[in-house]
Amino acid sequence: MNKNIKKYLSLSLSIIILLGCISFSFTAFGDDLVAIDASNFTDYNFRSMISERYDSNRDGYLSTAERNVSLMSIPGMTDDNDSIKTLKGIEYFAGSLTVLRCGAVNLEELDVSALVNLTSLTCMGNKLTSLDVSKNSRLVTLNCSSNLLTSLTFGSLSSLNMLHCYANKLENIDVSALVNLTDFRCDQNELTVLDVSKNTRLQEFTCSANHLTALDLSNNTALESVVAPAIGDQTTTAQARLNGVEIVIPFDVENSSRITSTSLDDGDFFGYSLGEFLAYNVNDIDNGVDYTYSTNLPNSEDMSVHIDVSRDFFQVSFYTAEDMTELINVSFVEAGGNARIPSLPQTPTCKAFDGWSEEVTNVTRDMQVYIIWRDDHSYELVNFENDVATISCPVCGDSFTVLFSDCINANEADDNYCEYIDVVTDGYINAKDYAKLIKMF
């Protein structure tokens, strides 16, 4: 073989080898590989899980095939060292991921905006403060309960039919666009208003332990039954004020005619009228005021609401005696004011008014005061026999006895002096008095 032929053969072989290497290179590196590193998966524990579960050939990269995952379920963490703060990198599974379960892993943020194929998201029991699923237009079920959510954004997510967002800190929630919602739990939040009028397909619903004052379920006829615990335990606040002898609690309620009962009701007296609760004793409001509210749905029980009432005035109750069984009157007093003293009742037999048990000026607390009565008998000496004097009140019959020898030689300044046997009336008790007593009886 001549040199030229050898030369051409060598060149051809080199080209073939080179092309083979290039072809191999395309085969090895032409796939859309994602490095499993800190730049793509910032959370160490999440990165470790991705590597362990999905890097099947252990090359430190995720191929398209390895990222072809429809369900990702991250087990809950029992040890803080295993916590996952963020799922940064989850977007590399966007092409196939439809179900994501990441409950109780201590997530502090969650961005699912790239997961456009997601149909089910469970992220309950984390530390999320906000969640936006407005880009997840195929989402059917969402459970984000038991977080710290103050913001939950849906957009026009009409596909959603299950929403559990209970045990968060949501002050408002707009579900008007969720027209296919059938299962909705938003209990244990901070909601003050809730409109479910557009959610006509609801079959399961709870909103208890919020701050709702009214609730209209008239459009939610698909609800077979609504029991009080599912919608009750609502709490709110109000400030009481004085109006003469009345305690007035201004309280606006939407469709107030739906208030069915109040804790202030007494016989024919209804405790709510014209936007106000009315009471006449602080004891009726100091544990709050309760009312029930009709949801305007025939197969729904009434919603219960508790109002914590605050006040900046005090009540002074006046009683006839120390046993405080007979009330004279009550006086409402602004803080630091003086209570109005009521007219005295009829004076008991042989008693005289001696004052009140406490001063009712500069009042800074609720008070119960009573009249102190002193004895006011009309005692007379009625008998003296065997050196024993009997003294009696002709009005009430009260009587007592005094032994003369116990009083002998006493004068008006002495404790043992008895005016009723000082019949000589000279300020001394002596033989003159004794002699006269003997003559008198």
XYZ file of C-alpha atoms in Angstrom, residues 26 46 49 62 85 108 119 160 230 245 328 431:
12
model
C -24.177 14.789 22.196
C -34.903 19.081 50.043
C -34.345 14.099 49.195
C -31.729 15.132 36.883
C -37.784 25.606 54.655
C -41.595 28.956 55.416
C -54.269 19.356 40.300
C -61.091 24.141 42.536
C -69.906 23.939 62.029
C -80.144 54.190 83.573
C -82.279 49.717 96.926
C -77.508 53.927 147.992
